[in-house]
Every structure is written in structure tokens, then in C-alpha cells.
XYZ file of N, CA and C in Angstrom:
336
model
N 1.040 2.196 25.810
C 1.194 0.718 25.464
C 2.659 0.639 25.098
N 3.163 -0.709 25.889
C 4.557 -1.058 25.611
C 5.051 -1.273 24.319
N 6.083 -0.794 23.790
C 6.482 -1.094 22.528
C 6.003 -0.288 21.288
N 4.948 0.735 21.903
C 4.625 1.473 20.584
C 5.406 2.656 20.264
N 5.426 2.612 18.893
C 6.660 3.505 18.218
C 5.933 4.665 17.298
N 6.753 5.498 17.087
C 5.912 6.642 16.355
C 5.958 6.377 15.000
N 5.277 6.695 14.218
C 5.356 6.335 12.756
C 5.770 7.790 12.031
N 6.934 7.418 11.267
C 7.274 8.433 10.410
C 6.974 7.846 8.981
N 6.002 8.765 8.251
C 5.774 8.270 6.943
C 6.461 8.953 5.756
N 7.563 9.604 6.331
C 8.497 10.046 5.271
C 8.935 9.220 4.362
N 9.532 7.870 4.652
C 9.966 6.832 3.456
C 8.826 6.446 2.489
N 7.535 6.424 3.086
C 6.579 6.211 1.980
C 6.161 7.294 1.074
N 6.345 8.527 2.025
C 6.132 9.731 0.885
C 7.296 9.700 -0.131
N 8.348 9.769 0.195
C 9.601 9.419 -0.665
C 9.489 8.286 -1.674
N 9.013 7.192 -1.044
C 8.879 5.714 -2.041
C 7.534 6.415 -3.159
N 6.348 7.263 -2.475
C 5.493 7.437 -3.587
C 6.056 8.483 -4.701
N 6.747 9.329 -4.283
C 7.158 10.197 -5.393
C 8.086 9.458 -6.413
N 8.783 8.774 -5.913
C 9.677 7.895 -6.611
C 8.668 6.817 -7.954
N 7.877 6.436 -7.174
C 6.750 5.372 -7.898
C 6.135 6.351 -9.054
N 5.679 7.814 -8.629
C 4.983 8.477 -9.459
C 5.885 8.804 -10.590
N 7.150 9.249 -10.259
C 8.239 9.654 -11.402
C 8.499 8.369 -12.271
N 8.377 7.177 -12.065
C 8.518 6.124 -13.084
C 7.201 6.013 -14.116
N 6.120 6.802 -13.836
C 5.230 6.761 -14.876
C 5.800 6.770 -16.341
N 6.554 7.600 -16.407
C 7.221 7.907 -17.920
C 8.409 7.230 -17.994
N 8.960 6.336 -17.225
C 10.177 5.454 -17.497
C 9.813 4.391 -18.626
N 10.858 3.796 -19.123
C 10.880 2.611 -20.267
C 10.511 1.391 -19.147
N 9.721 0.719 -19.712
C 9.082 -0.459 -18.874
C 10.372 -1.322 -18.993
N 11.397 -1.581 -19.790
C 12.673 -2.243 -19.373
C 13.466 -1.913 -18.736
N 13.134 -0.644 -18.002
C 14.369 0.165 -17.189
C 13.567 0.252 -15.730
N 12.557 -0.175 -15.466
C 11.885 0.136 -14.241
C 10.680 -0.804 -13.760
N 10.742 -1.504 -12.687
C 9.827 -2.488 -12.313
C 8.459 -1.801 -12.281
N 8.683 -0.543 -11.625
C 7.590 0.087 -11.657
C 6.553 0.610 -13.086
N 7.497 0.863 -13.919
C 6.983 1.241 -15.198
C 6.447 0.020 -15.977
N 7.052 -1.069 -15.761
C 6.973 -2.223 -16.217
C 5.082 -2.752 -15.670
N 5.037 -2.559 -14.413
C 3.724 -2.696 -14.081
C 2.734 -1.719 -14.578
N 3.327 -0.645 -14.735
C 2.259 0.520 -15.309
C 1.737 0.077 -16.528
N 2.947 -0.368 -17.351
C 2.669 -0.616 -18.987
C 1.661 -2.068 -18.916
N 1.897 -2.671 -17.877
C 0.668 -4.210 -17.607
C -0.730 -3.485 -17.737
N -0.903 -2.505 -16.774
C -2.140 -2.189 -16.371
C -2.732 -2.399 -15.089
N -3.668 -1.555 -14.658
C -4.098 -1.815 -13.477
C -4.734 -3.268 -13.029
N -5.000 -3.779 -13.916
C -5.700 -5.135 -13.568
C -4.130 -6.096 -13.117
N -3.045 -5.873 -13.732
C -1.845 -6.693 -13.412
C -1.512 -6.006 -11.965
N -1.354 -4.669 -11.491
C -1.109 -4.056 -10.516
C -2.038 -4.412 -9.387
N -3.152 -4.825 -9.436
C -3.878 -5.220 -8.478
C -3.795 -6.710 -8.305
N -3.409 -7.586 -9.318
C -3.010 -8.821 -9.067
C -1.963 -8.950 -8.135
N -0.996 -8.115 -8.540
C 0.337 -8.195 -7.625
C 0.108 -7.744 -6.184
N -0.905 -6.762 -5.963
C -1.401 -6.213 -4.862
C -1.906 -7.486 -3.913
N -2.720 -8.382 -4.768
C -3.297 -9.333 -4.008
C -2.485 -10.581 -3.676
N -1.553 -10.915 -4.537
C -0.435 -11.929 -4.193
C 0.234 -11.372 -3.191
N 0.747 -10.090 -2.889
C 1.655 -9.829 -1.718
C 0.523 -9.850 -0.279
N -0.849 -9.485 -0.448
C -1.775 -9.456 0.473
C -1.662 -10.949 1.151
N -1.825 -11.754 0.134
C -1.978 -13.403 0.277
C -0.540 -13.696 1.081
N 0.754 -13.192 0.611
C 1.917 -13.802 1.405
C 2.095 -13.006 2.530
N 1.688 -11.856 2.779
C 1.525 -11.198 3.958
C 0.855 -11.908 5.112
N -0.441 -12.486 4.702
C -1.409 -12.949 5.588
C -0.625 -14.504 5.974
N 0.045 -15.084 4.931
C 0.489 -16.301 5.297
C 1.666 -16.353 6.181
N 2.593 -15.304 6.050
C 3.648 -14.985 7.130
C 3.191 -14.731 8.582
N 1.962 -14.132 8.653
C 1.399 -13.840 9.756
C 0.833 -15.239 10.385
N 0.303 -15.848 9.479
C -0.214 -17.255 10.270
C 0.812 -18.063 10.562
N 2.042 -18.096 10.026
C 3.099 -18.829 10.127
C 4.070 -18.245 11.250
N 3.573 -17.042 11.875
C 4.160 -15.991 12.786
C 5.612 -15.950 12.615
N 5.840 -15.755 11.281
C 7.440 -15.748 10.950
C 7.604 -14.027 10.748
N 8.056 -13.606 11.840
C 8.162 -11.874 11.694
C 9.242 -11.360 10.750
N 10.094 -11.909 10.503
C 10.938 -11.167 9.517
C 10.232 -11.254 8.115
N 9.523 -12.380 7.835
C 8.942 -12.622 6.530
C 7.676 -11.479 6.572
N 6.812 -11.506 7.718
C 5.968 -10.539 7.647
C 6.248 -9.101 7.331
N 7.550 -8.768 7.848
C 8.213 -7.370 7.675
C 8.390 -7.385 6.183
N 9.172 -8.059 5.542
C 9.513 -8.123 4.216
C 7.913 -8.256 3.206
N 7.041 -9.269 3.726
C 6.114 -8.965 2.546
C 5.196 -8.016 2.844
N 5.079 -7.216 4.031
C 4.356 -6.046 4.410
C 5.183 -4.810 3.798
N 6.295 -4.952 3.585
C 7.010 -3.600 2.456
C 6.530 -3.932 1.088
N 6.626 -5.338 0.494
C 6.213 -5.303 -0.716
C 4.567 -5.207 -1.036
N 3.836 -5.471 0.088
C 2.304 -5.143 -0.108
C 2.142 -3.312 -0.043
N 2.749 -2.765 0.914
C 2.761 -1.568 0.845
C 3.217 -0.793 -0.459
N 4.003 -1.439 -0.750
C 5.036 -0.841 -2.433
C 3.855 -1.080 -3.434
N 3.326 -2.254 -3.278
C 2.370 -2.580 -4.641
C 0.722 -1.618 -4.245
N 0.664 -1.331 -3.022
C -0.575 -0.515 -2.730
C -0.360 0.866 -3.191
N 1.166 1.553 -2.989
C 1.419 2.859 -3.439
C 1.347 2.805 -5.195
N 1.838 1.485 -5.674
C 1.722 1.479 -7.053
C 0.229 1.672 -7.773
N -0.726 0.995 -6.819
C -1.861 1.036 -7.281
C -2.691 2.376 -7.180
N -2.367 3.043 -5.876
C -2.838 4.365 -5.790
C -2.116 5.682 -6.976
N -1.074 5.506 -7.126
C -0.402 6.216 -8.072
C -0.973 6.023 -9.502
N -1.319 4.684 -9.978
C -2.132 4.473 -10.856
C -3.592 4.975 -10.958
N -4.103 4.800 -10.086
C -5.380 5.368 -10.022
C -5.772 6.936 -9.562
N -4.484 7.430 -9.339
C -4.394 9.070 -9.221
C -4.832 9.572 -7.854
N -4.602 8.671 -6.948
C -4.846 8.669 -5.732
C -3.436 9.223 -4.956
N -3.696 9.910 -3.953
C -2.201 10.482 -3.242
C -2.323 9.681 -1.857
N -1.359 9.422 -1.236
C -1.401 8.943 0.437
C -2.117 9.869 1.099
N -2.233 11.114 0.906
C -2.854 11.942 1.677
C -4.544 11.737 1.655
N -4.877 11.279 0.209
C -6.244 11.083 0.289
C -6.785 9.829 0.938
N -5.925 8.907 1.330
C -5.977 7.808 2.497
C -6.292 8.320 3.832
N -5.110 9.190 4.110
C -4.890 9.689 5.263
C -5.744 10.544 5.853
N -6.527 11.128 5.013
C -7.635 12.240 5.034
C -8.971 11.341 5.729
N -8.929 10.345 4.753
C -10.279 9.247 5.030
C -9.938 8.650 6.568
N -8.825 8.065 6.701
C -8.576 7.542 8.053
C -8.832 8.572 9.003
N -8.596 9.920 9.143
C -8.576 10.889 9.926
C -10.258 11.098 10.059
N -10.816 10.960 9.134
C -12.333 11.297 9.157
C -13.153 10.228 9.687
N -12.647 8.986 9.642
C -13.202 7.895 10.522
C -12.563 7.493 12.048
N -11.648 8.556 12.593
C -11.315 8.385 13.828
C -12.152 8.892 14.739
N -12.432 7.929 15.564
C -13.471 8.157 16.806
C -14.708 7.239 16.522
N -14.851 7.012 15.291
C -15.930 5.967 14.752
C -15.856 4.735 15.359
N -16.644 4.058 15.840
C -16.393 2.486 15.950
C -16.463 1.757 14.671
N -15.428 0.623 14.520
C -15.361 0.177 13.108
C -16.565 -0.357 12.709
N -17.456 -1.003 13.688
C -18.800 -1.412 13.447
C -19.849 -0.693 12.826
N -19.880 0.720 13.662
C -20.325 1.755 12.959
C -20.064 2.196 11.464
N -18.931 2.252 11.624
C -18.321 2.724 10.021
C -18.909 1.547 9.098
N -18.669 0.414 9.289
C -19.020 -0.468 8.652
C -20.454 -0.546 8.015
N -21.285 -0.415 9.075
C -22.707 -0.127 9.009
C -23.321 0.906 8.138
N -22.601 1.890 8.199
C -22.507 3.455 7.505
C -22.124 3.127 5.981
N -21.116 2.375 5.545
C -21.020 1.972 4.406
C -22.116 0.849 3.555
N -22.284 0.230 4.247
C -23.575 -1.028 3.738
C -24.977 -0.408 3.777
N -25.054 0.710 4.299
C -26.572 1.341 3.709
C -26.840 1.929 2.611
């Protein structure tokens, strides 16, 4: 496929480690610690806001805004995972499990 790039997950792994390390930081010294202090509901709300902003950037076909909002979305998703005790490897393992399954087949499996 033209324009296909190899994905390097190292920056996300590094960011996740930083996010986890902020669990014990003071809320007035770290945005991540501030989110943790507000609780999972606030973290989920921020994730939802970023998802909407990413979708709007896509609808407006604003490439740069999509990049920036996607970065915010991934950041807040990683914060939510860390708060829930999940690790990116948990999600990657699930994606690997689904590889080769049709999307319709997977959706039907989860619905039953």
C-alpha cells in the first residue's frame, strides 16, 4: 500500500511509563496527577472530549488538527488505561487475538 509506514510504539511505551510514574505526583505539579486526583469519571470525560475533537477535525479534513487531536486522544486513553490498571500490552494482545477475524464476525461474537 503506498504511503504505508512502519509503526514504532516506543514513544507510546515511554509516555505510558511517564503517565504511570505520575500516579504519586502532586496534583498541583502534574496534569496527569491532577486527572488521577479527579478520578476515572473525569478522565473518561476528557477522553470523550478528545474523541469528539478528533472526529470533528476528520470531518473538517484538517490534517494537522487531526494529528494534534489524535495525540491528545491517545494521551488521555493511556491515562485511562493506567488508572484502570491496564497496560498497552493488554490491548495489543486483544488486537492480536482478533487478527484474521472479520470485523462483522467479531462484533457478532461480542453481541451474543
